[in-house]
Amino acid sequence: MARGAAWHESLQGDVRALATGWSVKERKGKVFLRVRQSDQPEAAVTLPFDWIASSKGDAYTRVRSIYKLVQEGHNLKQAALVADGKAPKLTEQQDWPGAVERFKQQKLQHGNAIKLGTWEAKYLPVLTDAVAMLSSSKPPTTPAELIDRCISKWEPGSRTRQERARNLAQFLRHCVTREQFPVIWQPPTDLKDAIGRKPATATSQKSDELSDQQIIDLIESLPKDDAGRRWADALKLLAELGLRPIELLHLSVRTDPRTKERFWWCGYEKRSGGGVTKARRLYPLPLQTDDGTLQEWTLLERWPLVLPPLQSGNGAADAIGSYLNRREGWKGLRVEQEAAGKRVSGYAFRHSYSLRGHQRGIDSGSMALAMGHSIEVHCRSYTWASESTASAAFMRAAQMNGPS
């Protein structure tokens, strides 16, 4: 009897040495694992091993695997399922849709609060995808797997992939710290591996500028129906005011109370690592054809304009890109630019505004103010900005009379 009991006494000793409060015993002919901890309710699970001497090694190996998973954040039953090769049904135990709504209120009303438009454009799409995956028949079982599945459609290292990964990670941290979800859902602290980097052979996604004539020709090539006219006005605003695509959603006209002059105003505040870009007055720079004819689009006089839908999907930039990619004029322009070793995107209209301003003698500081970023960012983003400023400075110096 003593010799027969030796194997399970040995197993019991090994388990107790592994972790305080952990023990095993026999229940219905199987190995029964029980965990007692002072700060948590007692938990227990039956392991798929017969209570016989030949199962001792396998049973202890399984207990060690379960212990490691518990240390990573699983509860005991989840850990036992994972160790047995079965995915735990974590999604059925958590209110993911409710957590999204509470996270929304946290983002809109507390801390470094964001605007509703930012929530709808940057957070809601990825969180909607995440909840759908978590509610599917084969849900991801770790935060890393969830993040990977939610960003896999986008190019490694791309801005969209980076934003989706970081915003989803914010949500998961909220779930763990505020919703008391299992610690297993704590996202990785370093998302670099998930976001990835563009291949060394990949070309830059930064758009090059277009000439005024190219923009005019493109706009003229758009359909003449109501939808085409709306898109034409959107592109005219981008080009004449130097807007970011998203700024079309924050555009208004104000009146100077003193002079009664009407002027453009952009209420968009861009948050970045350098702080917040303030709302600003806009200064139109009308385009002109190659023969010098100035374009009079009467945009200010016709305001408010009816613009095309720009808030669906992943935001205004994607909406503009999707529309342009279906237009023959844009397709031909891209071929023409690529033949010249250049790239073109919806930001080409903004970049062209910067070049137009410098060609007309406007200094870098004024252009930076009009475009809503610092002079350092302006000169770093647009090489002609620093070059034109330097050229103008040396020309002034050369024209000065020397000492008599």
GROMACS .gro file of C-alpha atoms in nm, residues 18 27 35 57 72 76-77 79 89 95 103 124 128-129 135 169 194 206 279-280 291 302 318 361 371 379:
model
   26
   18LEU     CA    1   0.566   2.436  -0.825
   27ARG     CA    2  -1.168   1.235  -0.853
   35VAL     CA    3  -0.586   2.599  -0.679
   57GLY     CA    4   0.491   1.230  -1.576
   72GLU     CA    5   0.038   3.492  -1.842
   76LEU     CA    6  -0.744   2.816  -1.452
   77LYS     CA    7  -1.014   2.677  -1.681
   79ALA     CA    8  -0.538   2.768  -1.917
   89LYS     CA    9  -1.429   3.074  -2.540
   95ASP     CA   10  -1.901   4.224  -2.330
  103PHE     CA   11  -1.421   5.324  -2.455
  124LEU     CA   12  -1.457   5.276  -3.508
  128THR     CA   13  -1.585   4.707  -3.550
  129ASP     CA   14  -1.359   4.458  -3.727
  135SER     CA   15  -1.765   3.712  -3.198
  169ALA     CA   16  -0.406   4.838  -2.851
  194ALA     CA   17   0.300   4.393  -3.578
  206LYS     CA   18   0.474   6.051  -5.036
  279ALA     CA   19  -0.744   7.595  -3.628
  280ARG     CA   20  -0.648   7.862  -3.881
  291ASP     CA   21  -0.082   8.059  -7.080
  302ARG     CA   22  -2.076   7.980  -5.374
  318ASP     CA   23  -0.944   5.714  -4.875
  361GLY     CA   24   0.731   8.473  -5.373
  371MET     CA   25  -0.092   7.527  -4.432
  379CYS     CA   26   1.094   7.308  -4.474
   0.00000   0.00000   0.00000
